[in-house]
């Protein structure tokens, strides 16, 4: 897909901006803008965010682009002189962005479901009305897409959780959840990257490091990668 130059992303007309409700824009400090895609937590929105990042990459006025979960943080090198022009530029770029599908790698993660580390499996069952075995089956039968990395080094926000498993994050977080814990947080799945406080629901454990600062590619996952969880052991 060709990269659009800065000149191609110049603002459209003011009426066009006024009629656009496609994205939500907000400032974070003087140089950063957060672009939030419309709609919910879904793959088409995330693919369009990736496309937007690719389009804006050629703009020399932009210092960094940080994709999040259905959002994109745009950091300018200098404080923009014209806020309206920036808004119009970002709206115009969004209108040009077409959903893309990165050719990510497939990562298979063996999981010990249940057992001593699945401290929230019972709570997930209570919330969903499912049995522990049904929770495990629905969790490992799905294929997940890494939307973004964040929260902790190497932590991937995973889309693809069966809606029947969606469980709100805990009001009181666990104080020392082990890295490698397989979790559910709302409509997302994850694997904890560090040992420490965590508000997601633990349902299993994986003997792997999702982040290793001593290797060439420290993060195991990257946006666009596909994740499959393989039941290595089930202890219910």
PDB file of C-alpha atoms in Angstrom:
ATOM      1  CA  UNK A   1       0.000   0.000   0.000  1.00  0.00           C
ATOM      2  CA  UNK A   2       1.576   3.339  -0.991  1.00  0.00           C
ATOM      3  CA  UNK A   3       2.433   5.807   1.727  1.00  0.00           C
ATOM      4  CA  UNK A   4       0.619   9.127   1.445  1.00  0.00           C
ATOM      5  CA  UNK A   5       2.802  12.199   1.601  1.00  0.00           C
ATOM      6  CA  UNK A   6       2.210  15.115   3.936  1.00  0.00           C
ATOM      7  CA  UNK A   7       0.974  17.235   1.057  1.00  0.00           C
ATOM      8  CA  UNK A   8      -1.665  14.626   0.251  1.00  0.00           C
ATOM      9  CA  UNK A   9      -2.973  14.872   3.795  1.00  0.00           C
ATOM     10  CA  UNK A  10      -3.681  18.573   3.743  1.00  0.00           C
ATOM     11  CA  UNK A  11      -6.995  19.612   5.304  1.00  0.00           C
ATOM     12  CA  UNK A  12     -10.237  19.240   3.458  1.00  0.00           C
ATOM     13  CA  UNK A  13     -12.780  22.003   3.598  1.00  0.00           C
ATOM     14  CA  UNK A  14     -14.207  23.198   6.905  1.00  0.00           C
ATOM     15  CA  UNK A  15     -17.707  21.960   6.012  1.00  0.00           C
ATOM     16  CA  UNK A  16     -16.311  18.505   5.365  1.00  0.00           C
ATOM     17  CA  UNK A  17     -14.748  18.481   8.829  1.00  0.00           C
ATOM     18  CA  UNK A  18     -17.946  19.694  10.433  1.00  0.00           C
ATOM     19  CA  UNK A  19     -19.899  16.856   8.835  1.00  0.00           C
ATOM     20  CA  UNK A  20     -17.398  14.204   9.855  1.00  0.00           C
ATOM     21  CA  UNK A  21     -18.157  12.187  12.959  1.00  0.00           C
ATOM     22  CA  UNK A  22     -15.857   9.322  12.077  1.00  0.00           C
ATOM     23  CA  UNK A  23     -13.224   9.817  14.755  1.00  0.00           C
ATOM     24  CA  UNK A  24     -12.868  11.422  18.147  1.00  0.00           C
ATOM     25  CA  UNK A  25      -9.872  13.714  18.651  1.00  0.00           C
ATOM     26  CA  UNK A  26      -8.427  14.868  21.939  1.00  0.00           C
ATOM     27  CA  UNK A  27      -5.169  16.519  22.936  1.00  0.00           C
ATOM     28  CA  UNK A  28      -2.674  15.054  25.385  1.00  0.00           C
ATOM     29  CA  UNK A  29      -0.359  17.903  26.268  1.00  0.00           C
ATOM     30  CA  UNK A  30       0.628  20.468  23.651  1.00  0.00           C
ATOM     31  CA  UNK A  31       2.142  18.170  20.996  1.00  0.00           C
ATOM     32  CA  UNK A  32       0.155  14.930  21.164  1.00  0.00           C
ATOM     33  CA  UNK A  33      -3.233  14.070  19.683  1.00  0.00           C
ATOM     34  CA  UNK A  34      -5.250  10.948  20.402  1.00  0.00           C
ATOM     35  CA  UNK A  35      -7.296   9.617  17.483  1.00  0.00           C
ATOM     36  CA  UNK A  36     -10.076   7.248  18.595  1.00  0.00           C
ATOM     37  CA  UNK A  37     -11.878   5.107  16.050  1.00  0.00           C
ATOM     38  CA  UNK A  38     -15.674   5.057  16.087  1.00  0.00           C
ATOM     39  CA  UNK A  39     -17.561   1.998  17.251  1.00  0.00           C
ATOM     40  CA  UNK A  40     -16.532  -0.662  19.702  1.00  0.00           C
ATOM     41  CA  UNK A  41     -13.670  -3.064  20.280  1.00  0.00           C
ATOM     42  CA  UNK A  42     -13.570  -4.740  16.886  1.00  0.00           C
ATOM     43  CA  UNK A  43     -11.078  -5.868  14.263  1.00  0.00           C
ATOM     44  CA  UNK A  44     -12.195  -3.596  11.376  1.00  0.00           C
ATOM     45  CA  UNK A  45     -11.631  -0.499  13.535  1.00  0.00           C
ATOM     46  CA  UNK A  46      -8.184  -1.735  14.578  1.00  0.00           C
ATOM     47  CA  UNK A  47      -7.179  -2.506  11.002  1.00  0.00           C
ATOM     48  CA  UNK A  48      -8.115   1.019  10.002  1.00  0.00           C
ATOM     49  CA  UNK A  49      -6.043   2.418  12.894  1.00  0.00           C
ATOM     50  CA  UNK A  50      -3.047   0.477  11.538  1.00  0.00           C
ATOM     51  CA  UNK A  51      -3.753   1.951   8.116  1.00  0.00           C
ATOM     52  CA  UNK A  52      -3.937   5.469   9.543  1.00  0.00           C
ATOM     53  CA  UNK A  53      -0.547   4.998  11.199  1.00  0.00           C
ATOM     54  CA  UNK A  54       0.931   3.900   7.883  1.00  0.00           C
ATOM     55  CA  UNK A  55      -0.510   6.933   6.103  1.00  0.00           C
ATOM     56  CA  UNK A  56       0.835   9.391   8.673  1.00  0.00           C
ATOM     57  CA  UNK A  57       4.274   7.771   8.835  1.00  0.00           C
ATOM     58  CA  UNK A  58       5.599   9.902   5.951  1.00  0.00           C
ATOM     59  CA  UNK A  59       4.689  13.207   7.636  1.00  0.00           C
ATOM     60  CA  UNK A  60       7.986  14.771   8.754  1.00  0.00           C
ATOM     61  CA  UNK A  61       6.145  16.972  11.238  1.00  0.00           C
ATOM     62  CA  UNK A  62       5.234  13.873  13.256  1.00  0.00           C
ATOM     63  CA  UNK A  63       7.787  12.531  15.719  1.00  0.00           C
ATOM     64  CA  UNK A  64       6.066   9.303  16.786  1.00  0.00           C
ATOM     65  CA  UNK A  65       2.960   7.219  16.137  1.00  0.00           C
ATOM     66  CA  UNK A  66       1.808   4.869  18.908  1.00  0.00           C
ATOM     67  CA  UNK A  67      -1.088   2.537  18.006  1.00  0.00           C
ATOM     68  CA  UNK A  68      -3.341   1.536  20.891  1.00  0.00           C
ATOM     69  CA  UNK A  69      -6.552  -0.443  21.154  1.00  0.00           C
ATOM     70  CA  UNK A  70      -8.720   1.154  18.419  1.00  0.00           C
ATOM     71  CA  UNK A  71      -6.807   4.414  18.862  1.00  0.00           C
ATOM     72  CA  UNK A  72      -3.626   6.114  17.680  1.00  0.00           C
ATOM     73  CA  UNK A  73      -1.450   8.583  19.565  1.00  0.00           C
ATOM     74  CA  UNK A  74       0.097  11.139  17.184  1.00  0.00           C
ATOM     75  CA  UNK A  75       3.062  13.044  18.619  1.00  0.00           C
ATOM     76  CA  UNK A  76       4.218  16.105  16.682  1.00  0.00           C
ATOM     77  CA  UNK A  77       7.842  17.291  16.773  1.00  0.00           C
ATOM     78  CA  UNK A  78       6.756  20.817  17.645  1.00  0.00           C
ATOM     79  CA  UNK A  79       3.624  22.413  19.038  1.00  0.00           C
ATOM     80  CA  UNK A  80       1.311  22.853  16.024  1.00  0.00           C
ATOM     81  CA  UNK A  81       0.623  26.491  15.220  1.00  0.00           C
ATOM     82  CA  UNK A  82      -2.883  25.825  13.929  1.00  0.00           C
ATOM     83  CA  UNK A  83      -5.075  23.436  15.932  1.00  0.00           C
ATOM     84  CA  UNK A  84      -7.901  23.528  13.383  1.00  0.00           C
ATOM     85  CA  UNK A  85      -5.513  22.550  10.593  1.00  0.00           C
ATOM     86  CA  UNK A  86      -4.324  19.554  12.616  1.00  0.00           C
ATOM     87  CA  UNK A  87      -7.882  18.422  13.240  1.00  0.00           C
ATOM     88  CA  UNK A  88      -8.706  18.707   9.561  1.00  0.00           C
ATOM     89  CA  UNK A  89      -5.530  16.880   8.568  1.00  0.00           C
ATOM     90  CA  UNK A  90      -6.299  13.956  10.873  1.00  0.00           C
ATOM     91  CA  UNK A  91      -9.896  13.740   9.710  1.00  0.00           C
ATOM     92  CA  UNK A  92      -8.739  13.775   6.079  1.00  0.00           C
ATOM     93  CA  UNK A  93      -6.191  11.039   6.760  1.00  0.00           C
ATOM     94  CA  UNK A  94      -8.839   8.911   8.463  1.00  0.00           C
ATOM     95  CA  UNK A  95     -11.127   9.304   5.465  1.00  0.00           C
ATOM     96  CA  UNK A  96      -8.301   7.986   3.260  1.00  0.00           C
ATOM     97  CA  UNK A  97      -7.361   5.101   5.553  1.00  0.00           C
ATOM     98  CA  UNK A  98      -8.465   1.694   4.323  1.00  0.00           C
ATOM     99  CA  UNK A  99      -8.424  -1.308   6.639  1.00  0.00           C
ATOM    100  CA  UNK A 100      -5.252  -3.378   6.305  1.00  0.00           C
ATOM    101  CA  UNK A 101      -4.380  -6.826   7.628  1.00  0.00           C
ATOM    102  CA  UNK A 102      -0.749  -7.111   8.742  1.00  0.00           C
ATOM    103  CA  UNK A 103       0.846 -10.454   7.969  1.00  0.00           C
ATOM    104  CA  UNK A 104       1.559 -11.298  11.577  1.00  0.00           C
ATOM    105  CA  UNK A 105       3.011 -14.558  12.801  1.00  0.00           C
ATOM    106  CA  UNK A 106       1.084 -17.334  14.542  1.00  0.00           C
ATOM    107  CA  UNK A 107       2.061 -17.868  18.184  1.00  0.00           C
ATOM    108  CA  UNK A 108       0.889 -21.001  19.976  1.00  0.00           C
ATOM    109  CA  UNK A 109       0.890 -20.801  23.771  1.00  0.00           C
ATOM    110  CA  UNK A 110       0.563 -23.988  25.871  1.00  0.00           C
ATOM    111  CA  UNK A 111      -1.615 -23.310  28.925  1.00  0.00           C
ATOM    112  CA  UNK A 112      -2.173 -25.044  32.243  1.00  0.00           C
ATOM    113  CA  UNK A 113      -5.863 -24.252  32.792  1.00  0.00           C
ATOM    114  CA  UNK A 114      -7.170 -24.256  36.343  1.00  0.00           C
ATOM    115  CA  UNK A 115      -4.952 -25.117  39.273  1.00  0.00           C
ATOM    116  CA  UNK A 116      -3.389 -22.815  41.832  1.00  0.00           C
ATOM    117  CA  UNK A 117      -2.801 -19.921  39.439  1.00  0.00           C
ATOM    118  CA  UNK A 118      -6.380 -19.802  38.099  1.00  0.00           C
ATOM    119  CA  UNK A 119      -7.507 -17.757  41.075  1.00  0.00           C
ATOM    120  CA  UNK A 120     -10.446 -16.146  39.260  1.00  0.00           C
ATOM    121  CA  UNK A 121     -11.820 -19.093  37.308  1.00  0.00           C
ATOM    122  CA  UNK A 122     -14.671 -19.503  39.795  1.00  0.00           C
ATOM    123  CA  UNK A 123     -15.548 -15.805  39.512  1.00  0.00           C
ATOM    124  CA  UNK A 124     -15.606 -16.062  35.705  1.00  0.00           C
ATOM    125  CA  UNK A 125     -17.954 -19.045  35.997  1.00  0.00           C
ATOM    126  CA  UNK A 126     -20.265 -17.165  38.335  1.00  0.00           C
ATOM    127  CA  UNK A 127     -20.403 -14.149  36.039  1.00  0.00           C
ATOM    128  CA  UNK A 128     -20.897 -16.062  32.805  1.00  0.00           C
ATOM    129  CA  UNK A 129     -23.013 -18.936  34.106  1.00  0.00           C
ATOM    130  CA  UNK A 130     -20.645 -21.385  32.434  1.00  0.00           C
ATOM    131  CA  UNK A 131     -18.942 -24.404  33.947  1.00  0.00           C
ATOM    132  CA  UNK A 132     -15.132 -24.382  34.357  1.00  0.00           C
ATOM    133  CA  UNK A 133     -14.822 -26.881  31.523  1.00  0.00           C
ATOM    134  CA  UNK A 134     -16.954 -24.697  29.230  1.00  0.00           C
ATOM    135  CA  UNK A 135     -14.820 -21.647  30.073  1.00  0.00           C
ATOM    136  CA  UNK A 136     -11.655 -23.545  29.178  1.00  0.00           C
ATOM    137  CA  UNK A 137     -13.141 -24.914  25.955  1.00  0.00           C
ATOM    138  CA  UNK A 138     -14.404 -21.547  24.700  1.00  0.00           C
ATOM    139  CA  UNK A 139     -11.138 -19.840  25.643  1.00  0.00           C
ATOM    140  CA  UNK A 140      -8.798 -22.190  23.788  1.00  0.00           C
ATOM    141  CA  UNK A 141     -11.052 -22.718  20.762  1.00  0.00           C
ATOM    142  CA  UNK A 142     -10.794 -19.068  19.726  1.00  0.00           C
ATOM    143  CA  UNK A 143      -8.016 -17.516  17.660  1.00  0.00           C
ATOM    144  CA  UNK A 144      -6.900 -14.099  18.882  1.00  0.00           C
ATOM    145  CA  UNK A 145      -5.365 -11.055  17.213  1.00  0.00           C
ATOM    146  CA  UNK A 146      -2.857  -8.817  18.971  1.00  0.00           C
ATOM    147  CA  UNK A 147      -4.307  -5.318  18.741  1.00  0.00           C
ATOM    148  CA  UNK A 148      -1.566  -3.426  20.567  1.00  0.00           C
ATOM    149  CA  UNK A 149       1.194  -3.687  23.151  1.00  0.00           C
ATOM    150  CA  UNK A 150       1.034  -1.643  26.329  1.00  0.00           C
ATOM    151  CA  UNK A 151       0.352  -1.487  30.053  1.00  0.00           C
ATOM    152  CA  UNK A 152       3.591  -3.417  30.672  1.00  0.00           C
ATOM    153  CA  UNK A 153       6.529  -4.251  28.365  1.00  0.00           C
ATOM    154  CA  UNK A 154       5.403  -6.941  25.940  1.00  0.00           C
ATOM    155  CA  UNK A 155       1.816  -7.193  27.152  1.00  0.00           C
ATOM    156  CA  UNK A 156      -0.531  -7.816  24.241  1.00  0.00           C
ATOM    157  CA  UNK A 157      -4.189  -6.787  24.169  1.00  0.00           C
ATOM    158  CA  UNK A 158      -5.894  -9.725  22.476  1.00  0.00           C
ATOM    159  CA  UNK A 159      -9.100  -9.530  20.445  1.00  0.00           C
ATOM    160  CA  UNK A 160     -11.102 -12.664  19.709  1.00  0.00           C
ATOM    161  CA  UNK A 161     -12.445 -13.708  23.099  1.00  0.00           C
ATOM    162  CA  UNK A 162     -15.781 -15.491  22.802  1.00  0.00           C
ATOM    163  CA  UNK A 163     -18.418 -12.939  23.941  1.00  0.00           C
ATOM    164  CA  UNK A 164     -19.818 -15.555  26.333  1.00  0.00           C
ATOM    165  CA  UNK A 165     -16.572 -15.295  28.336  1.00  0.00           C
ATOM    166  CA  UNK A 166     -16.483 -11.507  28.721  1.00  0.00           C
ATOM    167  CA  UNK A 167     -16.010 -10.761  32.421  1.00  0.00           C
ATOM    168  CA  UNK A 168     -15.421  -7.317  33.968  1.00  0.00           C
ATOM    169  CA  UNK A 169     -12.054  -6.585  35.480  1.00  0.00           C
ATOM    170  CA  UNK A 170     -11.850  -7.020  39.225  1.00  0.00           C
ATOM    171  CA  UNK A 171     -12.739  -4.131  41.511  1.00  0.00           C
ATOM    172  CA  UNK A 172      -9.898  -5.182  43.824  1.00  0.00           C
ATOM    173  CA  UNK A 173      -6.826  -6.278  41.838  1.00  0.00           C
ATOM    174  CA  UNK A 174      -4.583  -9.167  42.741  1.00  0.00           C
ATOM    175  CA  UNK A 175      -1.452  -7.727  44.332  1.00  0.00           C
ATOM    176  CA  UNK A 176       1.070 -10.211  42.965  1.00  0.00           C
ATOM    177  CA  UNK A 177      -0.158 -12.064  39.901  1.00  0.00           C
ATOM    178  CA  UNK A 178       2.641 -14.081  38.299  1.00  0.00           C
ATOM    179  CA  UNK A 179       3.944 -13.259  34.846  1.00  0.00           C
ATOM    180  CA  UNK A 180       2.620 -15.827  32.416  1.00  0.00           C
ATOM    181  CA  UNK A 181      -0.840 -15.846  33.975  1.00  0.00           C
ATOM    182  CA  UNK A 182      -3.544 -16.267  31.315  1.00  0.00           C
ATOM    183  CA  UNK A 183      -6.296 -13.737  31.904  1.00  0.00           C
ATOM    184  CA  UNK A 184      -9.637 -12.280  30.834  1.00  0.00           C
ATOM    185  CA  UNK A 185     -10.299  -8.547  31.149  1.00  0.00           C
ATOM    186  CA  UNK A 186     -13.694  -7.449  29.902  1.00  0.00           C
ATOM    187  CA  UNK A 187     -13.929  -8.478  26.245  1.00  0.00           C
ATOM    188  CA  UNK A 188     -10.173  -9.033  25.955  1.00  0.00           C
ATOM    189  CA  UNK A 189      -7.744 -11.827  26.708  1.00  0.00           C
ATOM    190  CA  UNK A 190      -4.137 -11.524  27.761  1.00  0.00           C
ATOM    191  CA  UNK A 191      -1.006 -13.076  29.236  1.00  0.00           C
ATOM    192  CA  UNK A 192       0.543 -11.092  32.081  1.00  0.00           C
ATOM    193  CA  UNK A 193       3.999  -9.803  31.218  1.00  0.00           C
ATOM    194  CA  UNK A 194       5.241  -8.973  34.711  1.00  0.00           C
ATOM    195  CA  UNK A 195       4.622 -10.223  38.223  1.00  0.00           C
ATOM    196  CA  UNK A 196       2.685  -7.592  40.140  1.00  0.00           C
ATOM    197  CA  UNK A 197      -0.741  -5.990  40.652  1.00  0.00           C
ATOM    198  CA  UNK A 198      -3.308  -7.053  38.069  1.00  0.00           C
ATOM    199  CA  UNK A 199      -7.038  -6.470  37.785  1.00  0.00           C
ATOM    200  CA  UNK A 200      -7.711  -9.074  35.082  1.00  0.00           C
ATOM    201  CA  UNK A 201      -9.239 -12.472  35.830  1.00  0.00           C
ATOM    202  CA  UNK A 202      -6.758 -15.366  36.056  1.00  0.00           C
ATOM    203  CA  UNK A 203      -7.926 -18.638  34.485  1.00  0.00           C
ATOM    204  CA  UNK A 204      -4.637 -20.400  33.739  1.00  0.00           C
ATOM    205  CA  UNK A 205      -0.880 -20.196  33.474  1.00  0.00           C
ATOM    206  CA  UNK A 206       1.680 -20.382  30.651  1.00  0.00           C
ATOM    207  CA  UNK A 207       5.349 -21.165  31.174  1.00  0.00           C
ATOM    208  CA  UNK A 208       6.745 -18.519  28.861  1.00  0.00           C
ATOM    209  CA  UNK A 209       8.096 -14.990  28.910  1.00  0.00           C
ATOM    210  CA  UNK A 210       6.211 -12.527  26.729  1.00  0.00           C
ATOM    211  CA  UNK A 211       9.047 -10.020  27.204  1.00  0.00           C
ATOM    212  CA  UNK A 212      12.796 -10.663  27.408  1.00  0.00           C
ATOM    213  CA  UNK A 213      15.018  -7.537  27.297  1.00  0.00           C
ATOM    214  CA  UNK A 214      18.113  -9.639  26.569  1.00  0.00           C
ATOM    215  CA  UNK A 215      17.040 -10.919  23.137  1.00  0.00           C
ATOM    216  CA  UNK A 216      17.055  -9.142  19.787  1.00  0.00           C
ATOM    217  CA  UNK A 217      13.240  -8.864  19.677  1.00  0.00           C
ATOM    218  CA  UNK A 218      12.297  -8.412  23.347  1.00  0.00           C
ATOM    219  CA  UNK A 219       8.520  -8.692  22.881  1.00  0.00           C
ATOM    220  CA  UNK A 220       7.109 -12.073  21.928  1.00  0.00           C
ATOM    221  CA  UNK A 221       4.015 -10.487  20.390  1.00  0.00           C
ATOM    222  CA  UNK A 222       3.542  -7.704  17.855  1.00  0.00           C
ATOM    223  CA  UNK A 223       0.408  -5.974  16.562  1.00  0.00           C
ATOM    224  CA  UNK A 224      -1.263  -8.154  13.947  1.00  0.00           C
ATOM    225  CA  UNK A 225       0.090 -11.439  15.321  1.00  0.00           C
ATOM    226  CA  UNK A 226      -2.354 -14.315  15.828  1.00  0.00           C
ATOM    227  CA  UNK A 227      -2.497 -16.194  19.124  1.00  0.00           C
ATOM    228  CA  UNK A 228      -3.761 -19.692  19.870  1.00  0.00           C
ATOM    229  CA  UNK A 229      -3.919 -21.133  23.368  1.00  0.00           C
ATOM    230  CA  UNK A 230      -3.247 -24.880  23.559  1.00  0.00           C
ATOM    231  CA  UNK A 231      -4.487 -26.806  26.607  1.00  0.00           C
ATOM    232  CA  UNK A 232      -1.344 -28.436  27.951  1.00  0.00           C
ATOM    233  CA  UNK A 233      -2.998 -29.455  31.212  1.00  0.00           C
ATOM    234  CA  UNK A 234      -6.496 -28.975  32.631  1.00  0.00           C
ATOM    235  CA  UNK A 235      -6.909 -29.094  36.411  1.00  0.00           C
ATOM    236  CA  UNK A 236     -10.501 -28.401  37.419  1.00  0.00           C
TER     237      UNK A 236
END
